[in-house]
């Protein structure tokens, strides 16, 4: 087992029983442990988590309510055009900026370039892969709830030949990792979508090391949004934050805002614990 893999499994905390120190078993002896059959067993409750199509599935299997827009993220045609069409167009409307260029900008907000980095709600791995290239001495975990997104992320990452990226499936509301595990956490385009935003931010703060970076790209809304925004949000639940509420939430979870950029309704920030 490589040093990177040991570091990943040492970070594990079962989302069912809270136990750590799992047992890893694999018939695959290639350089990347998730490229073939394998399983991680919790020694506390006995739950077995399998490798599925290149990612480790750490989700306990219970259905999780998600808003309609997240259901779309699991629809294969949407997954196929997400990084090339859907996300760039939506991002440009929100910010008047190029999404590919801002992926570089978002990744560059991470100050820590070594250690363990979590890209939460990674989707097809756009930001995950950029972080991995920017910080080649780090171990980057791409984490998402959608199997379809993760499968695409795995394919794209293999195509680019990145060896310091590991994909896992699970819930942002119950991260299967120990306290103060990650040197940095990124979450781009998803924080406003989570069903319980307090719980999500609390989980991010819990797994982030002291002085670690939390880098986020999200959307802001006016206190009195136009009718079309209210109607769209009512239908799709795409979500947005009020800036003062978001800053108050960061403060409440001991996250100190260090840098921020705003363009239209797009908001990028870096906070530290």
PDB file of C-alpha atoms in Angstrom:
ATOM      1  CA  UNK A   1       0.000   0.000   0.000  1.00  0.00           C
ATOM      2  CA  UNK A   2       1.444   3.363  -1.048  1.00  0.00           C
ATOM      3  CA  UNK A   3       1.946   6.288   1.320  1.00  0.00           C
ATOM      4  CA  UNK A   4      -0.871   8.208  -0.397  1.00  0.00           C
ATOM      5  CA  UNK A   5      -3.312   5.329   0.100  1.00  0.00           C
ATOM      6  CA  UNK A   6      -2.297   4.922   3.735  1.00  0.00           C
ATOM      7  CA  UNK A   7      -2.958   8.632   4.243  1.00  0.00           C
ATOM      8  CA  UNK A   8      -6.426   8.338   2.694  1.00  0.00           C
ATOM      9  CA  UNK A   9      -7.511   5.324   4.726  1.00  0.00           C
ATOM     10  CA  UNK A  10      -6.068   6.845   7.907  1.00  0.00           C
ATOM     11  CA  UNK A  11      -8.516   9.736   7.366  1.00  0.00           C
ATOM     12  CA  UNK A  12     -11.559   7.443   7.219  1.00  0.00           C
ATOM     13  CA  UNK A  13     -14.358   7.672   9.763  1.00  0.00           C
ATOM     14  CA  UNK A  14     -17.404   5.495   9.166  1.00  0.00           C
ATOM     15  CA  UNK A  15     -20.502   7.620   8.525  1.00  0.00           C
ATOM     16  CA  UNK A  16     -22.647   4.870  10.066  1.00  0.00           C
ATOM     17  CA  UNK A  17     -20.927   4.086  13.393  1.00  0.00           C
ATOM     18  CA  UNK A  18     -18.098   6.637  13.607  1.00  0.00           C
ATOM     19  CA  UNK A  19     -15.339   4.008  13.804  1.00  0.00           C
ATOM     20  CA  UNK A  20     -11.971   4.410  12.089  1.00  0.00           C
ATOM     21  CA  UNK A  21      -9.034   2.117  11.232  1.00  0.00           C
ATOM     22  CA  UNK A  22     -10.798   0.151   8.452  1.00  0.00           C
ATOM     23  CA  UNK A  23      -9.516  -2.933   6.680  1.00  0.00           C
ATOM     24  CA  UNK A  24      -8.652  -2.648   2.981  1.00  0.00           C
ATOM     25  CA  UNK A  25      -8.701  -5.648   0.669  1.00  0.00           C
ATOM     26  CA  UNK A  26      -7.984  -5.641  -3.067  1.00  0.00           C
ATOM     27  CA  UNK A  27      -7.029  -8.118  -5.765  1.00  0.00           C
ATOM     28  CA  UNK A  28      -5.729  -5.187  -7.794  1.00  0.00           C
ATOM     29  CA  UNK A  29      -2.000  -4.530  -7.478  1.00  0.00           C
ATOM     30  CA  UNK A  30      -1.694  -1.653  -9.948  1.00  0.00           C
ATOM     31  CA  UNK A  31      -0.334   1.742  -8.997  1.00  0.00           C
ATOM     32  CA  UNK A  32      -3.796   3.206  -8.368  1.00  0.00           C
ATOM     33  CA  UNK A  33      -5.809   1.201  -5.807  1.00  0.00           C
ATOM     34  CA  UNK A  34      -9.208   2.199  -7.217  1.00  0.00           C
ATOM     35  CA  UNK A  35      -8.511   0.991 -10.757  1.00  0.00           C
ATOM     36  CA  UNK A  36      -9.737  -2.538 -10.009  1.00  0.00           C
ATOM     37  CA  UNK A  37     -11.840  -4.544  -7.543  1.00  0.00           C
ATOM     38  CA  UNK A  38     -11.423  -3.667  -3.896  1.00  0.00           C
ATOM     39  CA  UNK A  39     -13.309  -3.048  -0.693  1.00  0.00           C
ATOM     40  CA  UNK A  40     -12.970  -1.121   2.535  1.00  0.00           C
ATOM     41  CA  UNK A  41     -14.514  -2.726   5.628  1.00  0.00           C
ATOM     42  CA  UNK A  42     -15.418  -0.793   8.770  1.00  0.00           C
ATOM     43  CA  UNK A  43     -14.167  -2.771  11.767  1.00  0.00           C
ATOM     44  CA  UNK A  44     -16.779  -1.088  13.955  1.00  0.00           C
ATOM     45  CA  UNK A  45     -20.076  -2.019  12.288  1.00  0.00           C
ATOM     46  CA  UNK A  46     -18.840  -4.421   9.617  1.00  0.00           C
ATOM     47  CA  UNK A  47     -20.153  -2.304   6.735  1.00  0.00           C
ATOM     48  CA  UNK A  48     -18.369  -3.029   3.462  1.00  0.00           C
ATOM     49  CA  UNK A  49     -17.702  -0.198   0.992  1.00  0.00           C
ATOM     50  CA  UNK A  50     -16.918  -1.270  -2.561  1.00  0.00           C
ATOM     51  CA  UNK A  51     -14.896   0.128  -5.438  1.00  0.00           C
ATOM     52  CA  UNK A  52     -17.356   0.915  -8.239  1.00  0.00           C
ATOM     53  CA  UNK A  53     -16.151   1.992 -11.689  1.00  0.00           C
ATOM     54  CA  UNK A  54     -13.000   3.641 -10.374  1.00  0.00           C
ATOM     55  CA  UNK A  55     -14.336   5.336  -7.234  1.00  0.00           C
ATOM     56  CA  UNK A  56     -14.764   4.172  -3.624  1.00  0.00           C
ATOM     57  CA  UNK A  57     -18.448   4.212  -2.668  1.00  0.00           C
ATOM     58  CA  UNK A  58     -18.618   5.362   0.977  1.00  0.00           C
ATOM     59  CA  UNK A  59     -22.311   6.190   0.910  1.00  0.00           C
ATOM     60  CA  UNK A  60     -24.264   4.035   3.394  1.00  0.00           C
ATOM     61  CA  UNK A  61     -26.976   3.439   0.800  1.00  0.00           C
ATOM     62  CA  UNK A  62     -29.903   5.208   2.452  1.00  0.00           C
ATOM     63  CA  UNK A  63     -31.861   7.490   0.081  1.00  0.00           C
ATOM     64  CA  UNK A  64     -30.968  11.159   0.509  1.00  0.00           C
ATOM     65  CA  UNK A  65     -33.441  13.904  -0.478  1.00  0.00           C
ATOM     66  CA  UNK A  66     -31.876  16.238  -3.043  1.00  0.00           C
ATOM     67  CA  UNK A  67     -33.323  19.255  -4.899  1.00  0.00           C
ATOM     68  CA  UNK A  68     -34.495  18.863  -8.520  1.00  0.00           C
ATOM     69  CA  UNK A  69     -31.365  20.458  -9.960  1.00  0.00           C
ATOM     70  CA  UNK A  70     -29.223  17.791  -8.273  1.00  0.00           C
ATOM     71  CA  UNK A  71     -31.449  15.087  -9.738  1.00  0.00           C
ATOM     72  CA  UNK A  72     -30.570  16.543 -13.144  1.00  0.00           C
ATOM     73  CA  UNK A  73     -26.891  16.052 -12.299  1.00  0.00           C
ATOM     74  CA  UNK A  74     -27.530  12.291 -12.282  1.00  0.00           C
ATOM     75  CA  UNK A  75     -29.184  12.243 -15.720  1.00  0.00           C
ATOM     76  CA  UNK A  76     -26.632  10.843 -18.243  1.00  0.00           C
ATOM     77  CA  UNK A  77     -27.259  13.402 -21.051  1.00  0.00           C
ATOM     78  CA  UNK A  78     -26.744  16.262 -18.552  1.00  0.00           C
ATOM     79  CA  UNK A  79     -23.598  14.624 -17.181  1.00  0.00           C
ATOM     80  CA  UNK A  80     -22.252  14.303 -20.727  1.00  0.00           C
ATOM     81  CA  UNK A  81     -22.578  18.024 -21.511  1.00  0.00           C
ATOM     82  CA  UNK A  82     -22.065  19.413 -18.020  1.00  0.00           C
ATOM     83  CA  UNK A  83     -18.441  20.577 -18.197  1.00  0.00           C
ATOM     84  CA  UNK A  84     -18.545  21.537 -21.878  1.00  0.00           C
ATOM     85  CA  UNK A  85     -21.899  23.304 -22.131  1.00  0.00           C
ATOM     86  CA  UNK A  86     -24.082  23.477 -19.001  1.00  0.00           C
ATOM     87  CA  UNK A  87     -21.567  24.767 -16.465  1.00  0.00           C
ATOM     88  CA  UNK A  88     -19.731  27.266 -18.738  1.00  0.00           C
ATOM     89  CA  UNK A  89     -22.999  28.862 -19.919  1.00  0.00           C
ATOM     90  CA  UNK A  90     -24.496  29.028 -16.431  1.00  0.00           C
ATOM     91  CA  UNK A  91     -21.254  30.379 -15.024  1.00  0.00           C
ATOM     92  CA  UNK A  92     -20.980  33.085 -17.681  1.00  0.00           C
ATOM     93  CA  UNK A  93     -24.562  34.207 -17.041  1.00  0.00           C
ATOM     94  CA  UNK A  94     -23.812  34.426 -13.316  1.00  0.00           C
ATOM     95  CA  UNK A  95     -20.438  36.140 -13.551  1.00  0.00           C
ATOM     96  CA  UNK A  96     -19.633  37.407 -17.088  1.00  0.00           C
ATOM     97  CA  UNK A  97     -16.445  35.334 -16.716  1.00  0.00           C
ATOM     98  CA  UNK A  98     -15.091  32.310 -18.578  1.00  0.00           C
ATOM     99  CA  UNK A  99     -15.578  29.169 -16.510  1.00  0.00           C
ATOM    100  CA  UNK A 100     -12.361  27.410 -17.680  1.00  0.00           C
ATOM    101  CA  UNK A 101     -10.325  30.490 -16.765  1.00  0.00           C
ATOM    102  CA  UNK A 102     -12.036  30.838 -13.405  1.00  0.00           C
ATOM    103  CA  UNK A 103     -11.383  27.167 -12.613  1.00  0.00           C
ATOM    104  CA  UNK A 104      -7.717  28.141 -12.578  1.00  0.00           C
ATOM    105  CA  UNK A 105      -8.537  31.160 -10.438  1.00  0.00           C
ATOM    106  CA  UNK A 106     -10.557  29.129  -7.943  1.00  0.00           C
ATOM    107  CA  UNK A 107      -7.841  26.485  -7.640  1.00  0.00           C
ATOM    108  CA  UNK A 108      -5.189  29.175  -7.126  1.00  0.00           C
ATOM    109  CA  UNK A 109      -7.052  30.414  -4.018  1.00  0.00           C
ATOM    110  CA  UNK A 110      -5.811  27.308  -2.203  1.00  0.00           C
ATOM    111  CA  UNK A 111      -2.675  28.382  -0.382  1.00  0.00           C
ATOM    112  CA  UNK A 112      -1.635  24.933   0.839  1.00  0.00           C
ATOM    113  CA  UNK A 113      -0.081  22.904  -1.960  1.00  0.00           C
ATOM    114  CA  UNK A 114       0.850  19.786   0.009  1.00  0.00           C
ATOM    115  CA  UNK A 115      -1.040  17.329   2.163  1.00  0.00           C
ATOM    116  CA  UNK A 116      -4.612  16.109   1.826  1.00  0.00           C
ATOM    117  CA  UNK A 117      -7.107  18.211  -0.166  1.00  0.00           C
ATOM    118  CA  UNK A 118     -10.864  17.550  -0.446  1.00  0.00           C
ATOM    119  CA  UNK A 119     -12.838  18.776  -3.458  1.00  0.00           C
ATOM    120  CA  UNK A 120     -16.414  18.539  -2.201  1.00  0.00           C
ATOM    121  CA  UNK A 121     -19.276  18.100  -4.700  1.00  0.00           C
ATOM    122  CA  UNK A 122     -16.624  17.633  -7.365  1.00  0.00           C
ATOM    123  CA  UNK A 123     -18.991  16.714 -10.236  1.00  0.00           C
ATOM    124  CA  UNK A 124     -16.952  15.597 -13.273  1.00  0.00           C
ATOM    125  CA  UNK A 125     -13.755  16.740 -11.581  1.00  0.00           C
ATOM    126  CA  UNK A 126     -13.042  20.055 -13.337  1.00  0.00           C
ATOM    127  CA  UNK A 127     -11.665  21.711 -10.208  1.00  0.00           C
ATOM    128  CA  UNK A 128     -10.341  18.424  -8.776  1.00  0.00           C
ATOM    129  CA  UNK A 129      -8.067  17.875 -11.746  1.00  0.00           C
ATOM    130  CA  UNK A 130      -6.875  21.459 -11.785  1.00  0.00           C
ATOM    131  CA  UNK A 131      -5.980  21.309  -8.089  1.00  0.00           C
ATOM    132  CA  UNK A 132      -4.132  18.035  -8.684  1.00  0.00           C
ATOM    133  CA  UNK A 133      -2.041  19.637 -11.437  1.00  0.00           C
ATOM    134  CA  UNK A 134      -1.437  22.787  -9.388  1.00  0.00           C
ATOM    135  CA  UNK A 135      -0.411  20.790  -6.308  1.00  0.00           C
ATOM    136  CA  UNK A 136       1.269  17.620  -7.629  1.00  0.00           C
ATOM    137  CA  UNK A 137       2.730  16.752  -4.217  1.00  0.00           C
ATOM    138  CA  UNK A 138      -0.722  16.728  -2.629  1.00  0.00           C
ATOM    139  CA  UNK A 139      -3.297  13.939  -2.413  1.00  0.00           C
ATOM    140  CA  UNK A 140      -6.615  15.166  -3.820  1.00  0.00           C
ATOM    141  CA  UNK A 141      -9.952  13.523  -3.045  1.00  0.00           C
ATOM    142  CA  UNK A 142     -12.863  14.290  -5.355  1.00  0.00           C
ATOM    143  CA  UNK A 143     -16.099  13.678  -3.435  1.00  0.00           C
ATOM    144  CA  UNK A 144     -19.632  13.658  -4.832  1.00  0.00           C
ATOM    145  CA  UNK A 145     -23.033  12.027  -4.354  1.00  0.00           C
ATOM    146  CA  UNK A 146     -23.686  11.324  -8.060  1.00  0.00           C
ATOM    147  CA  UNK A 147     -22.312   8.004  -9.414  1.00  0.00           C
ATOM    148  CA  UNK A 148     -22.699   9.285 -12.974  1.00  0.00           C
ATOM    149  CA  UNK A 149     -20.604  12.387 -12.285  1.00  0.00           C
ATOM    150  CA  UNK A 150     -17.945  10.341 -10.513  1.00  0.00           C
ATOM    151  CA  UNK A 151     -17.690   7.857 -13.369  1.00  0.00           C
ATOM    152  CA  UNK A 152     -17.078  10.706 -15.796  1.00  0.00           C
ATOM    153  CA  UNK A 153     -14.564  12.287 -13.431  1.00  0.00           C
ATOM    154  CA  UNK A 154     -12.661   8.987 -13.246  1.00  0.00           C
ATOM    155  CA  UNK A 155     -12.543   8.684 -17.062  1.00  0.00           C
ATOM    156  CA  UNK A 156     -11.302  12.257 -17.543  1.00  0.00           C
ATOM    157  CA  UNK A 157      -8.715  11.937 -14.782  1.00  0.00           C
ATOM    158  CA  UNK A 158      -7.327   8.708 -16.235  1.00  0.00           C
ATOM    159  CA  UNK A 159      -7.208  10.336 -19.673  1.00  0.00           C
ATOM    160  CA  UNK A 160      -5.087  13.158 -18.233  1.00  0.00           C
ATOM    161  CA  UNK A 161      -2.790  10.690 -16.473  1.00  0.00           C
ATOM    162  CA  UNK A 162      -3.169  12.200 -12.993  1.00  0.00           C
ATOM    163  CA  UNK A 163      -1.984   9.848 -10.251  1.00  0.00           C
ATOM    164  CA  UNK A 164      -2.647  11.944  -7.131  1.00  0.00           C
ATOM    165  CA  UNK A 165      -6.478  11.967  -7.442  1.00  0.00           C
ATOM    166  CA  UNK A 166      -8.875   9.566  -5.694  1.00  0.00           C
ATOM    167  CA  UNK A 167     -12.646   9.713  -6.130  1.00  0.00           C
ATOM    168  CA  UNK A 168     -15.177   8.793  -3.453  1.00  0.00           C
ATOM    169  CA  UNK A 169     -18.953   8.835  -3.182  1.00  0.00           C
ATOM    170  CA  UNK A 170     -20.800  10.051  -0.131  1.00  0.00           C
ATOM    171  CA  UNK A 171     -22.916  12.774   1.448  1.00  0.00           C
ATOM    172  CA  UNK A 172     -21.638  16.273   2.175  1.00  0.00           C
ATOM    173  CA  UNK A 173     -23.929  16.262   5.220  1.00  0.00           C
ATOM    174  CA  UNK A 174     -22.085  13.363   6.823  1.00  0.00           C
ATOM    175  CA  UNK A 175     -18.497  13.314   5.604  1.00  0.00           C
ATOM    176  CA  UNK A 176     -16.804   9.944   6.225  1.00  0.00           C
ATOM    177  CA  UNK A 177     -13.598  11.528   7.488  1.00  0.00           C
ATOM    178  CA  UNK A 178     -11.979  12.213  10.854  1.00  0.00           C
ATOM    179  CA  UNK A 179     -11.808  15.529  12.676  1.00  0.00           C
ATOM    180  CA  UNK A 180      -9.220  17.974  11.265  1.00  0.00           C
ATOM    181  CA  UNK A 181      -8.086  15.733   8.415  1.00  0.00           C
ATOM    182  CA  UNK A 182      -7.715  18.059   5.413  1.00  0.00           C
ATOM    183  CA  UNK A 183      -5.211  20.798   4.725  1.00  0.00           C
ATOM    184  CA  UNK A 184      -7.712  22.359   2.314  1.00  0.00           C
ATOM    185  CA  UNK A 185     -11.332  21.894   1.260  1.00  0.00           C
ATOM    186  CA  UNK A 186     -12.836  23.301  -1.931  1.00  0.00           C
ATOM    187  CA  UNK A 187     -16.511  23.402  -2.858  1.00  0.00           C
ATOM    188  CA  UNK A 188     -17.422  25.017  -6.163  1.00  0.00           C
ATOM    189  CA  UNK A 189     -20.948  25.653  -7.406  1.00  0.00           C
ATOM    190  CA  UNK A 190     -22.680  23.461  -4.832  1.00  0.00           C
ATOM    191  CA  UNK A 191     -22.729  24.930  -1.319  1.00  0.00           C
ATOM    192  CA  UNK A 192     -25.983  26.771  -2.037  1.00  0.00           C
ATOM    193  CA  UNK A 193     -27.582  23.508  -3.244  1.00  0.00           C
ATOM    194  CA  UNK A 194     -27.215  21.470  -0.079  1.00  0.00           C
ATOM    195  CA  UNK A 195     -30.434  20.610   1.707  1.00  0.00           C
ATOM    196  CA  UNK A 196     -28.975  21.659   5.090  1.00  0.00           C
ATOM    197  CA  UNK A 197     -26.375  24.347   4.489  1.00  0.00           C
ATOM    198  CA  UNK A 198     -25.535  24.711   8.179  1.00  0.00           C
ATOM    199  CA  UNK A 199     -24.789  21.020   8.423  1.00  0.00           C
ATOM    200  CA  UNK A 200     -22.661  21.121   5.267  1.00  0.00           C
ATOM    201  CA  UNK A 201     -20.577  24.078   6.487  1.00  0.00           C
ATOM    202  CA  UNK A 202     -20.291  22.428   9.902  1.00  0.00           C
ATOM    203  CA  UNK A 203     -18.952  19.250   8.299  1.00  0.00           C
ATOM    204  CA  UNK A 204     -16.448  21.245   6.230  1.00  0.00           C
ATOM    205  CA  UNK A 205     -15.238  23.025   9.361  1.00  0.00           C
ATOM    206  CA  UNK A 206     -15.027  19.723  11.255  1.00  0.00           C
ATOM    207  CA  UNK A 207     -12.758  17.961   8.735  1.00  0.00           C
ATOM    208  CA  UNK A 208     -10.586  21.032   8.010  1.00  0.00           C
ATOM    209  CA  UNK A 209      -7.307  21.365   9.895  1.00  0.00           C
ATOM    210  CA  UNK A 210      -6.544  24.457  11.933  1.00  0.00           C
ATOM    211  CA  UNK A 211      -5.324  27.208   9.583  1.00  0.00           C
ATOM    212  CA  UNK A 212      -6.529  25.095   6.642  1.00  0.00           C
ATOM    213  CA  UNK A 213      -8.046  26.710   3.542  1.00  0.00           C
ATOM    214  CA  UNK A 214     -11.734  26.561   2.693  1.00  0.00           C
ATOM    215  CA  UNK A 215     -12.144  27.765  -0.907  1.00  0.00           C
ATOM    216  CA  UNK A 216     -15.643  28.160  -2.283  1.00  0.00           C
ATOM    217  CA  UNK A 217     -17.440  29.442  -5.372  1.00  0.00           C
ATOM    218  CA  UNK A 218     -21.152  30.038  -4.876  1.00  0.00           C
ATOM    219  CA  UNK A 219     -23.988  32.375  -5.872  1.00  0.00           C
ATOM    220  CA  UNK A 220     -25.430  35.400  -4.125  1.00  0.00           C
ATOM    221  CA  UNK A 221     -28.920  36.805  -4.363  1.00  0.00           C
ATOM    222  CA  UNK A 222     -30.555  40.142  -3.524  1.00  0.00           C
ATOM    223  CA  UNK A 223     -32.858  40.398  -0.524  1.00  0.00           C
ATOM    224  CA  UNK A 224     -35.727  41.025  -2.946  1.00  0.00           C
ATOM    225  CA  UNK A 225     -34.940  38.895  -6.006  1.00  0.00           C
ATOM    226  CA  UNK A 226     -36.822  39.470  -9.281  1.00  0.00           C
ATOM    227  CA  UNK A 227     -39.888  37.352  -9.947  1.00  0.00           C
ATOM    228  CA  UNK A 228     -38.129  35.134 -12.504  1.00  0.00           C
ATOM    229  CA  UNK A 229     -35.431  34.216  -9.974  1.00  0.00           C
ATOM    230  CA  UNK A 230     -38.042  33.392  -7.335  1.00  0.00           C
ATOM    231  CA  UNK A 231     -39.959  31.242  -9.838  1.00  0.00           C
ATOM    232  CA  UNK A 232     -36.826  29.430 -11.038  1.00  0.00           C
ATOM    233  CA  UNK A 233     -35.672  28.798  -7.488  1.00  0.00           C
ATOM    234  CA  UNK A 234     -39.132  27.513  -6.563  1.00  0.00           C
ATOM    235  CA  UNK A 235     -39.016  25.053  -9.457  1.00  0.00           C
ATOM    236  CA  UNK A 236     -35.394  23.888  -9.405  1.00  0.00           C
ATOM    237  CA  UNK A 237     -34.235  24.900  -5.914  1.00  0.00           C
ATOM    238  CA  UNK A 238     -30.906  26.048  -7.371  1.00  0.00           C
ATOM    239  CA  UNK A 239     -30.290  28.178  -4.281  1.00  0.00           C
ATOM    240  CA  UNK A 240     -28.293  31.274  -3.433  1.00  0.00           C
ATOM    241  CA  UNK A 241     -26.991  33.049  -0.348  1.00  0.00           C
ATOM    242  CA  UNK A 242     -27.451  36.520   1.026  1.00  0.00           C
ATOM    243  CA  UNK A 243     -23.911  37.786   1.522  1.00  0.00           C
ATOM    244  CA  UNK A 244     -24.338  38.901   5.129  1.00  0.00           C
ATOM    245  CA  UNK A 245     -25.975  35.576   6.047  1.00  0.00           C
ATOM    246  CA  UNK A 246     -23.155  33.621   4.421  1.00  0.00           C
ATOM    247  CA  UNK A 247     -20.491  35.614   6.265  1.00  0.00           C
ATOM    248  CA  UNK A 248     -22.349  35.135   9.542  1.00  0.00           C
ATOM    249  CA  UNK A 249     -22.506  31.384   8.904  1.00  0.00           C
ATOM    250  CA  UNK A 250     -18.758  31.209   8.258  1.00  0.00           C
ATOM    251  CA  UNK A 251     -18.101  33.142  11.476  1.00  0.00           C
ATOM    252  CA  UNK A 252     -20.403  30.839  13.443  1.00  0.00           C
ATOM    253  CA  UNK A 253     -18.363  27.821  12.354  1.00  0.00           C
ATOM    254  CA  UNK A 254     -15.043  29.502  13.180  1.00  0.00           C
ATOM    255  CA  UNK A 255     -14.119  30.150   9.553  1.00  0.00           C
ATOM    256  CA  UNK A 256     -12.313  33.469   9.115  1.00  0.00           C
ATOM    257  CA  UNK A 257     -12.781  35.136   5.713  1.00  0.00           C
ATOM    258  CA  UNK A 258      -9.360  35.857   4.171  1.00  0.00           C
ATOM    259  CA  UNK A 259     -10.073  36.787   0.546  1.00  0.00           C
ATOM    260  CA  UNK A 260     -13.125  37.341  -1.631  1.00  0.00           C
ATOM    261  CA  UNK A 261     -14.070  38.243  -5.202  1.00  0.00           C
ATOM    262  CA  UNK A 262     -17.530  39.107  -6.489  1.00  0.00           C
ATOM    263  CA  UNK A 263     -18.819  39.495 -10.046  1.00  0.00           C
ATOM    264  CA  UNK A 264     -22.564  39.820 -10.643  1.00  0.00           C
ATOM    265  CA  UNK A 265     -24.091  37.056  -8.519  1.00  0.00           C
ATOM    266  CA  UNK A 266     -20.919  34.947  -8.546  1.00  0.00           C
ATOM    267  CA  UNK A 267     -18.885  34.878  -5.324  1.00  0.00           C
ATOM    268  CA  UNK A 268     -15.479  33.267  -4.714  1.00  0.00           C
ATOM    269  CA  UNK A 269     -13.878  33.320  -1.280  1.00  0.00           C
ATOM    270  CA  UNK A 270     -11.159  31.777   0.843  1.00  0.00           C
ATOM    271  CA  UNK A 271     -11.658  31.268   4.560  1.00  0.00           C
ATOM    272  CA  UNK A 272      -9.362  29.713   7.175  1.00  0.00           C
ATOM    273  CA  UNK A 273     -10.209  27.855  10.345  1.00  0.00           C
TER     274      UNK A 273
END
